[in-house]
mmCIF file of C-alpha atoms and ligand atoms in Angstrom:
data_model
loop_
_atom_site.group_PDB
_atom_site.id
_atom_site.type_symbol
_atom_site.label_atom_id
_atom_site.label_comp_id
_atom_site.label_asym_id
_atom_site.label_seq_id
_atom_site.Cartn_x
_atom_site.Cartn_y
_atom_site.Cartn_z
ATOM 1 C CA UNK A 30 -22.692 21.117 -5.367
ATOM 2 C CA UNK A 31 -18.562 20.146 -5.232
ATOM 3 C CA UNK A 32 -16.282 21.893 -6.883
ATOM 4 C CA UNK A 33 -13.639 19.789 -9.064
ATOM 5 C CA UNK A 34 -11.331 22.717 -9.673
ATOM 6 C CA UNK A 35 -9.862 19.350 -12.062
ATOM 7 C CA UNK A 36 -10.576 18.572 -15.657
ATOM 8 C CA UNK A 37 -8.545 15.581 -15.544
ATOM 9 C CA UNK A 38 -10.221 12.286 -16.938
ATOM 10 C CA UNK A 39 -8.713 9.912 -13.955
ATOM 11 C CA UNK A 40 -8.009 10.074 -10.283
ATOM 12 C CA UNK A 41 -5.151 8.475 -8.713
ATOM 13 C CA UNK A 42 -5.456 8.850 -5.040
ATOM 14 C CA UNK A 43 -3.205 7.944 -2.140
ATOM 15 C CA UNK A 44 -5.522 6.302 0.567
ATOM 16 C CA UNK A 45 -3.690 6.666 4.330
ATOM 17 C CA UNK A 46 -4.249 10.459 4.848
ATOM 18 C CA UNK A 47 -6.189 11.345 2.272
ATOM 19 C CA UNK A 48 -9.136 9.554 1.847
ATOM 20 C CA UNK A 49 -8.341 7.303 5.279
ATOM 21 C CA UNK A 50 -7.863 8.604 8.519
ATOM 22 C CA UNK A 51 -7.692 6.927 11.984
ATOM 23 C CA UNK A 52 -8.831 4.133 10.348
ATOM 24 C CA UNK A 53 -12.295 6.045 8.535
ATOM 25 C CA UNK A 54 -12.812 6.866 5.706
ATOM 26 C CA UNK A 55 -13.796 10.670 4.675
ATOM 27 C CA UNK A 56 -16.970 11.426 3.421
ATOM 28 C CA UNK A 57 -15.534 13.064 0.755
ATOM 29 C CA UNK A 58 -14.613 9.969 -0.767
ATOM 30 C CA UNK A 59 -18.247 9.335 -2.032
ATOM 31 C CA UNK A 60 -17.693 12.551 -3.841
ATOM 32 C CA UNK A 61 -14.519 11.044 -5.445
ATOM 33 C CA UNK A 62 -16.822 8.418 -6.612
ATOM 34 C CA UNK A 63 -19.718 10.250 -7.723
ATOM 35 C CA UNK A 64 -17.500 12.440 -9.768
ATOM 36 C CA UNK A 65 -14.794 9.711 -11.315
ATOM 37 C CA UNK A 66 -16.833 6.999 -10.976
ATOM 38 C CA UNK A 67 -14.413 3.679 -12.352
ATOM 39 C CA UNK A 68 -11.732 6.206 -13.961
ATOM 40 C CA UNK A 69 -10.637 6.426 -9.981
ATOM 41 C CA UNK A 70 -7.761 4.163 -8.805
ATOM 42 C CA UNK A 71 -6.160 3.852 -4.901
ATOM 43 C CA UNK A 72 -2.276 3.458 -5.083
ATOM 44 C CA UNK A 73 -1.253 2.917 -1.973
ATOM 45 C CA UNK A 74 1.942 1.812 0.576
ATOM 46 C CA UNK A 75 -0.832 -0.646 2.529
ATOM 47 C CA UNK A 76 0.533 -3.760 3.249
ATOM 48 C CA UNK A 77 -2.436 -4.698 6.102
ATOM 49 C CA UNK A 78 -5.121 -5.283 4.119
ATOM 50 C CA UNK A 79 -5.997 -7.442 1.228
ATOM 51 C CA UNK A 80 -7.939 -5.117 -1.897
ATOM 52 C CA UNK A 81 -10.958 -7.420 -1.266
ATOM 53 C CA UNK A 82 -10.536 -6.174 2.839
ATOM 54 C CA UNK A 83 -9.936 -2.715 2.083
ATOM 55 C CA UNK A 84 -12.773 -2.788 -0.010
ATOM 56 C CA UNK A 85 -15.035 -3.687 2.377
ATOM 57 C CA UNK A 86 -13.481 -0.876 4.473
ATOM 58 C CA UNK A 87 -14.833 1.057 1.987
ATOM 59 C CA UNK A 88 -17.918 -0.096 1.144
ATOM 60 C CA UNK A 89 -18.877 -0.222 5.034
ATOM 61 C CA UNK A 90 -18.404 3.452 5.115
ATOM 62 C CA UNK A 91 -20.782 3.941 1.942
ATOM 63 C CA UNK A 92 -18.388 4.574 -0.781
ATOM 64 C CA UNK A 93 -19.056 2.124 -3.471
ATOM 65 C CA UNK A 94 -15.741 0.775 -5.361
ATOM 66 C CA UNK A 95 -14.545 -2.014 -6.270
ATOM 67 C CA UNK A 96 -11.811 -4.352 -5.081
ATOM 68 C CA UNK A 97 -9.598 -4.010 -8.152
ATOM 69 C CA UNK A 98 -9.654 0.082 -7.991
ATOM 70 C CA UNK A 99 -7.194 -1.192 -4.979
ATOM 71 C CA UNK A 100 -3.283 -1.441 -5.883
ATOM 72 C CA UNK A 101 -1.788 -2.123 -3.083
ATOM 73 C CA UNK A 102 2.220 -2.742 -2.413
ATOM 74 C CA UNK A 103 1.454 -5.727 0.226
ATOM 75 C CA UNK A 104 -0.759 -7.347 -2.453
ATOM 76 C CA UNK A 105 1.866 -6.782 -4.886
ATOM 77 C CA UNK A 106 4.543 -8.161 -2.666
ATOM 78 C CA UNK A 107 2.439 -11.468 -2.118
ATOM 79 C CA UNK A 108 1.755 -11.481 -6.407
ATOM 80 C CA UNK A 109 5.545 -11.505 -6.511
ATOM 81 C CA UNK A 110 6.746 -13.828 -4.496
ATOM 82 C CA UNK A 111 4.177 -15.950 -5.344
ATOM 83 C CA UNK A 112 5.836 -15.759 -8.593
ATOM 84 C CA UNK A 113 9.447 -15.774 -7.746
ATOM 85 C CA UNK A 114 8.917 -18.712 -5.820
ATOM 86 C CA UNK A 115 6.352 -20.812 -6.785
ATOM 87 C CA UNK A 116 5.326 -23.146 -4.386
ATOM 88 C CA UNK A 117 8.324 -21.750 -1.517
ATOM 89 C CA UNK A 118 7.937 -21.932 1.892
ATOM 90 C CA UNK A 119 8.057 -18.339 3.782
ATOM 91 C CA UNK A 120 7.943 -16.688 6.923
ATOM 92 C CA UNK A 121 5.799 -13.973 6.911
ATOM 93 C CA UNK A 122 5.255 -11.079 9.061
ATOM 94 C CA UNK A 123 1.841 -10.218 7.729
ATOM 95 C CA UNK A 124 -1.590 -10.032 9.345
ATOM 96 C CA UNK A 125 -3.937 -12.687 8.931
ATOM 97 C CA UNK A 126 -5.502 -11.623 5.617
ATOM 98 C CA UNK A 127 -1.959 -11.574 3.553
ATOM 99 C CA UNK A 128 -1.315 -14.831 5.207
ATOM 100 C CA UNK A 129 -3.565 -16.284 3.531
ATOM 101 C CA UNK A 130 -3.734 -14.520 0.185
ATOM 102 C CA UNK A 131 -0.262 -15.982 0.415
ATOM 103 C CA UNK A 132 -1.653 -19.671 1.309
ATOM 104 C CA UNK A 133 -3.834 -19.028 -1.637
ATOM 105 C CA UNK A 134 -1.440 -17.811 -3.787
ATOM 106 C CA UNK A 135 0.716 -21.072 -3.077
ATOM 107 C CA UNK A 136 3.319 -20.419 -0.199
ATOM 108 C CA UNK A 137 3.247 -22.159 2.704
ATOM 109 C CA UNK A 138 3.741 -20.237 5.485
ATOM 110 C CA UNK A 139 6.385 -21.268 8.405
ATOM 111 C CA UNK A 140 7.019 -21.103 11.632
ATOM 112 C CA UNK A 141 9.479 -18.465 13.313
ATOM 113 C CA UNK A 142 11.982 -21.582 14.629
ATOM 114 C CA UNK A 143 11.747 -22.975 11.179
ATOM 115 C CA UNK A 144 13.552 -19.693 10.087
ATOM 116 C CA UNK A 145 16.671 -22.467 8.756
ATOM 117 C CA UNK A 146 14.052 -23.505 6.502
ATOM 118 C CA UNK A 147 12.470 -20.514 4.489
ATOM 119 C CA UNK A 148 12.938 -19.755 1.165
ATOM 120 C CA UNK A 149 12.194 -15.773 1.735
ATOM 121 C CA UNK A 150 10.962 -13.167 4.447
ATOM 122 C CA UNK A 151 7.714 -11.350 3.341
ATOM 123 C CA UNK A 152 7.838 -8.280 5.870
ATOM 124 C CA UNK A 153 4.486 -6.462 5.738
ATOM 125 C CA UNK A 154 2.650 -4.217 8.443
ATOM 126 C CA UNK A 155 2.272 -6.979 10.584
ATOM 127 C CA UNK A 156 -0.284 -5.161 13.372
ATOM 128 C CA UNK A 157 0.158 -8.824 15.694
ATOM 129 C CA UNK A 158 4.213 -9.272 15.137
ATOM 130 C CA UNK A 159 5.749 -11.280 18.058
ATOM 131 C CA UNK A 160 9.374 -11.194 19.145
ATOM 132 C CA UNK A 161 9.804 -14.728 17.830
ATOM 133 C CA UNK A 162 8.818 -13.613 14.109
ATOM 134 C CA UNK A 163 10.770 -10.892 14.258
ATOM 135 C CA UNK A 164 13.840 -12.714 15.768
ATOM 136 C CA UNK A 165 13.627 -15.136 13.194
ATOM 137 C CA UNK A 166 13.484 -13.188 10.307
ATOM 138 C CA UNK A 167 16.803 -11.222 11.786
ATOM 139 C CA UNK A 168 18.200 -14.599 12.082
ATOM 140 C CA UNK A 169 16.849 -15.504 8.286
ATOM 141 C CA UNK A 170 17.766 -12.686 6.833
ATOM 142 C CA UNK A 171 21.497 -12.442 8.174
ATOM 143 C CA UNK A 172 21.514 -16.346 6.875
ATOM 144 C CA UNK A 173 20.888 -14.893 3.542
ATOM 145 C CA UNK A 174 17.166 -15.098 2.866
ATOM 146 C CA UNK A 175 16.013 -12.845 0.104
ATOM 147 C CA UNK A 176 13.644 -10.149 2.010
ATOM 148 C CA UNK A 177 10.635 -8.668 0.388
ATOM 149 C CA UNK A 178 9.366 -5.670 1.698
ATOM 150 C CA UNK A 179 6.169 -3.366 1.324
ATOM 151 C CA UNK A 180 7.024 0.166 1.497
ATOM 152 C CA UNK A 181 10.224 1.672 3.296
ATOM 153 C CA UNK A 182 7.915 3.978 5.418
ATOM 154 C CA UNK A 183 8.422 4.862 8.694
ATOM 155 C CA UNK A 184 4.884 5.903 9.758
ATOM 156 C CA UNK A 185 1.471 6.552 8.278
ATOM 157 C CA UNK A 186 -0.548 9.723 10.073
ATOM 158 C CA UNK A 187 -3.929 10.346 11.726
ATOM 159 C CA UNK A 188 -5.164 13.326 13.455
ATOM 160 C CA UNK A 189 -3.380 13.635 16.244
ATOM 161 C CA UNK A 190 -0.660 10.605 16.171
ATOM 162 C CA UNK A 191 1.427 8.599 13.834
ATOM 163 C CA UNK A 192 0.583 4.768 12.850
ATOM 164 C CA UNK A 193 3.852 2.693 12.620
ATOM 165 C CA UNK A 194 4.870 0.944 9.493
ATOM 166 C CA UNK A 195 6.605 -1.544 7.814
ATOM 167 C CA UNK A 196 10.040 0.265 7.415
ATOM 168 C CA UNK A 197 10.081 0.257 11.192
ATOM 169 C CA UNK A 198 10.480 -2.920 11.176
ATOM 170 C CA UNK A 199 12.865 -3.256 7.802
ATOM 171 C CA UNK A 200 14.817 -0.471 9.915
ATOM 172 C CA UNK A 201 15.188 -3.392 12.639
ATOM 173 C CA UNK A 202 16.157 -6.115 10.489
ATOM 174 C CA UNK A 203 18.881 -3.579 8.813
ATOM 175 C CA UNK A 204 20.306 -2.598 12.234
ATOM 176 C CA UNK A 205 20.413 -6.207 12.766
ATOM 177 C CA UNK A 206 22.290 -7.009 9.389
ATOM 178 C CA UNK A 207 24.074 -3.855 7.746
ATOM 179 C CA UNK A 208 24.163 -5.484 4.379
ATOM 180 C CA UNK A 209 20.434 -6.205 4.150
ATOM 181 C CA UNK A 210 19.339 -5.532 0.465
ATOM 182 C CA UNK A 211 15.687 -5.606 0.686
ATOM 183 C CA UNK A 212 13.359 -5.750 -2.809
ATOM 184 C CA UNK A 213 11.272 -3.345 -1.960
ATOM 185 C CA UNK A 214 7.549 -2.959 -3.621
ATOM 186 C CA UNK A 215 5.580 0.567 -2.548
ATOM 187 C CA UNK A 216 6.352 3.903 -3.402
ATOM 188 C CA UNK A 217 7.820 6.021 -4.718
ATOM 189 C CA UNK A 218 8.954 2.765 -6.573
ATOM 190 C CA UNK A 219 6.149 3.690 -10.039
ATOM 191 C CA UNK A 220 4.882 0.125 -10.087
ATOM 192 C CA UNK A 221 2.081 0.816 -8.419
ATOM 193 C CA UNK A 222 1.007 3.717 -10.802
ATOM 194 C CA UNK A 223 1.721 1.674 -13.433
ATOM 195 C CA UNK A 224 -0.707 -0.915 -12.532
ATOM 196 C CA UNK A 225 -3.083 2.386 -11.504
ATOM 197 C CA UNK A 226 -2.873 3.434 -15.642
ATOM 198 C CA UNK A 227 -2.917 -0.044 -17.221
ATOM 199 C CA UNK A 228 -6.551 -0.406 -15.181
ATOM 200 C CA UNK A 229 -7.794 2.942 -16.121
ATOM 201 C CA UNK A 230 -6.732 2.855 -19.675
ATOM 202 C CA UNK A 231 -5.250 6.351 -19.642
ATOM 203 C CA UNK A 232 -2.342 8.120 -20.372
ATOM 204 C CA UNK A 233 -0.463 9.730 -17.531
ATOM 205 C CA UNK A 234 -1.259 13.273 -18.882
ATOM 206 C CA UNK A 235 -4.715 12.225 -18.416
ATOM 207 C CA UNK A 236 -5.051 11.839 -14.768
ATOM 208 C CA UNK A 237 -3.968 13.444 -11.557
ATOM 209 C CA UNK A 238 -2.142 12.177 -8.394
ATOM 210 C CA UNK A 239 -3.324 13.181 -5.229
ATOM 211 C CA UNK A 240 -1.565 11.972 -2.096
ATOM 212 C CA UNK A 241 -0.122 13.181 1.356
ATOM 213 C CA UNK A 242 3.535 12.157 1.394
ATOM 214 C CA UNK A 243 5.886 14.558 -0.597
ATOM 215 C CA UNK A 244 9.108 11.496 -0.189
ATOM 216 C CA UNK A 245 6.579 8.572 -1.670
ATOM 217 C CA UNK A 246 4.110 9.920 -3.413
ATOM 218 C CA UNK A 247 5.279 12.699 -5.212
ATOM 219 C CA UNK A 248 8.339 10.892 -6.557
ATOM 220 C CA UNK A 249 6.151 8.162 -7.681
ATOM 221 C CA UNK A 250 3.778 10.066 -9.907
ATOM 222 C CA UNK A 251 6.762 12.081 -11.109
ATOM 223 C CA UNK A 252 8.267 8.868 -12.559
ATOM 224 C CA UNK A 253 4.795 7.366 -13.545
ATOM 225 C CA UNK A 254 4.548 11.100 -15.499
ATOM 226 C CA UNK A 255 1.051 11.618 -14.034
ATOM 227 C CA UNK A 256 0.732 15.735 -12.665
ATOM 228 C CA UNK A 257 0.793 15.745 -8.740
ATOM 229 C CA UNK A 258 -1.930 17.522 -6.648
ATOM 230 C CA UNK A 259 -0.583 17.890 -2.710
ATOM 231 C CA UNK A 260 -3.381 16.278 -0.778
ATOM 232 C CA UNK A 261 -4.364 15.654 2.930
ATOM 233 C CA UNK A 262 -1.771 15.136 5.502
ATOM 234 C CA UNK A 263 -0.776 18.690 7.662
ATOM 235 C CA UNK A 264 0.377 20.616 4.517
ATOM 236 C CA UNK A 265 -1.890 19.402 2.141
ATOM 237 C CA UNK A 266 -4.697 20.473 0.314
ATOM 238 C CA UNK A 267 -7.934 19.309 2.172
ATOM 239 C CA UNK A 268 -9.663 16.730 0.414
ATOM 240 C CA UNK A 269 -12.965 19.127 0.991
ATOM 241 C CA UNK A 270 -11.071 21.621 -0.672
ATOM 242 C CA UNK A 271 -10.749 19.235 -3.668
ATOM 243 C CA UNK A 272 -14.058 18.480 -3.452
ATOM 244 C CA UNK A 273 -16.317 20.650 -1.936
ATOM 245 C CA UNK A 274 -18.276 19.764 1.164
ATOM 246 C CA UNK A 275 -20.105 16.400 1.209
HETATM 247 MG MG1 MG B 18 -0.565 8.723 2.538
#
């Protein structure tokens, strides 16, 4: 039987070190589910994956959710530029899957020598970036291309080492051009939890934030006014703790 020392109606979780490690997911998770059912939400930096891939993430490891429990800041970037610039051509370092949520979405997506050309850098966790995509963003960027970014982070963790992020590669384009002023779309930025509570239909008194990363995801439930639970990571709360053993 797990033990939810919480009352709360709604779960707002972090996913990279809590409920995702090294790439797999805890089993714990399932217990998530079992016990919050569709009043849980992910809120998370991600900027890999689309919701419908990190779904199936999910689902392949047995935990049964759906793709729009998923709010995700590289989804959220590509919603927003989509917007912004309807129909504007953009070089994008993004995997494959954002790519073409993008194509879908109505951007076209250009080449790194085309960087003259773009209407705006989309900088995501790009896991295949080449030195020509990066040099051409520097080069689009210090031409005055608006840059959207993911998340500012550094690093995500796993057991034993660190994943790198996007803000690695935000912290090259800024060494590049001093004056960069990325828009920037993960946390702690609240947006995210925002989107978390309009899909749940609760209040933020009514749920609980659990994440890893005291600079992101603390601040962000503090502005979002949702009660913070320190989970995962090294000075975390276990999520078996949370949850009892699955
Ligand atoms: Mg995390």
């Amino acid at each position: 039987m797990s033990v939810f020392p919480l009352q709360a109606r709604g779960l707002i979780a972090d996913i990279d070190g809590v409920v995702l490690v090294d790439g797999e997911v805890l089993p714990q998770t399932r217990e998530l589910i079992r016990h919050y059912g569709a009043s849980l939400a992910f809120v998370s930096n991600n900027s890999t994956h689309t919701r419908e891939s990190l779904c199936g993430v999910f689902r392949a490891a047995g935990v049964d959710v759906e793709a729009g429990q998923f709010f995700l800041a590289g989804t959220r970037l590509i919603y927003s530029a989509a917007r912004d610039f309807p129909g504007g051509k953009a070089l994008m370092l993004a995997t494959e899957s954002l790519r073409e949520l993008a194509r879908e979405m109505g951007l076209s997506s250009v080449s790194a020598s085309s960087w003259r050309d773009v209407d705006l850098v989309l900088l995501c966790r790009d896991t295949e970036v080449s030195y020509a995509r990066l040099e051409g963003a520097a080069n689009a960027v210090r031409s005055g291309a608006p840059l959207y970014c993911a998340n500012h982070d550094l690093v995500h963790p796993g057991k034993s080492a660190v994943y790198l992020e996007t803000g690695c590669f935000l912290a090259l384009l800024g060494a590049v051009h001093p004056g960069l002023q990325p828009r920037v779309f993960g946390k702690p930025d609240p947006a995210l939890a925002f989107d978390a509570l309009r899909y749940l239909k609760l209040k933020p008194e009514e749920c609980v934030f659990i994440g890893d990363n005291l600079e992101t995801d603390a601040p962000c439930a503090r502005a979002a006014g949702i009660p913070f639970l320190h989970v995962g990571g090294a000075e975390g709360l276990p999520l078996w703790a949370f949850v009892g053993s699955a």
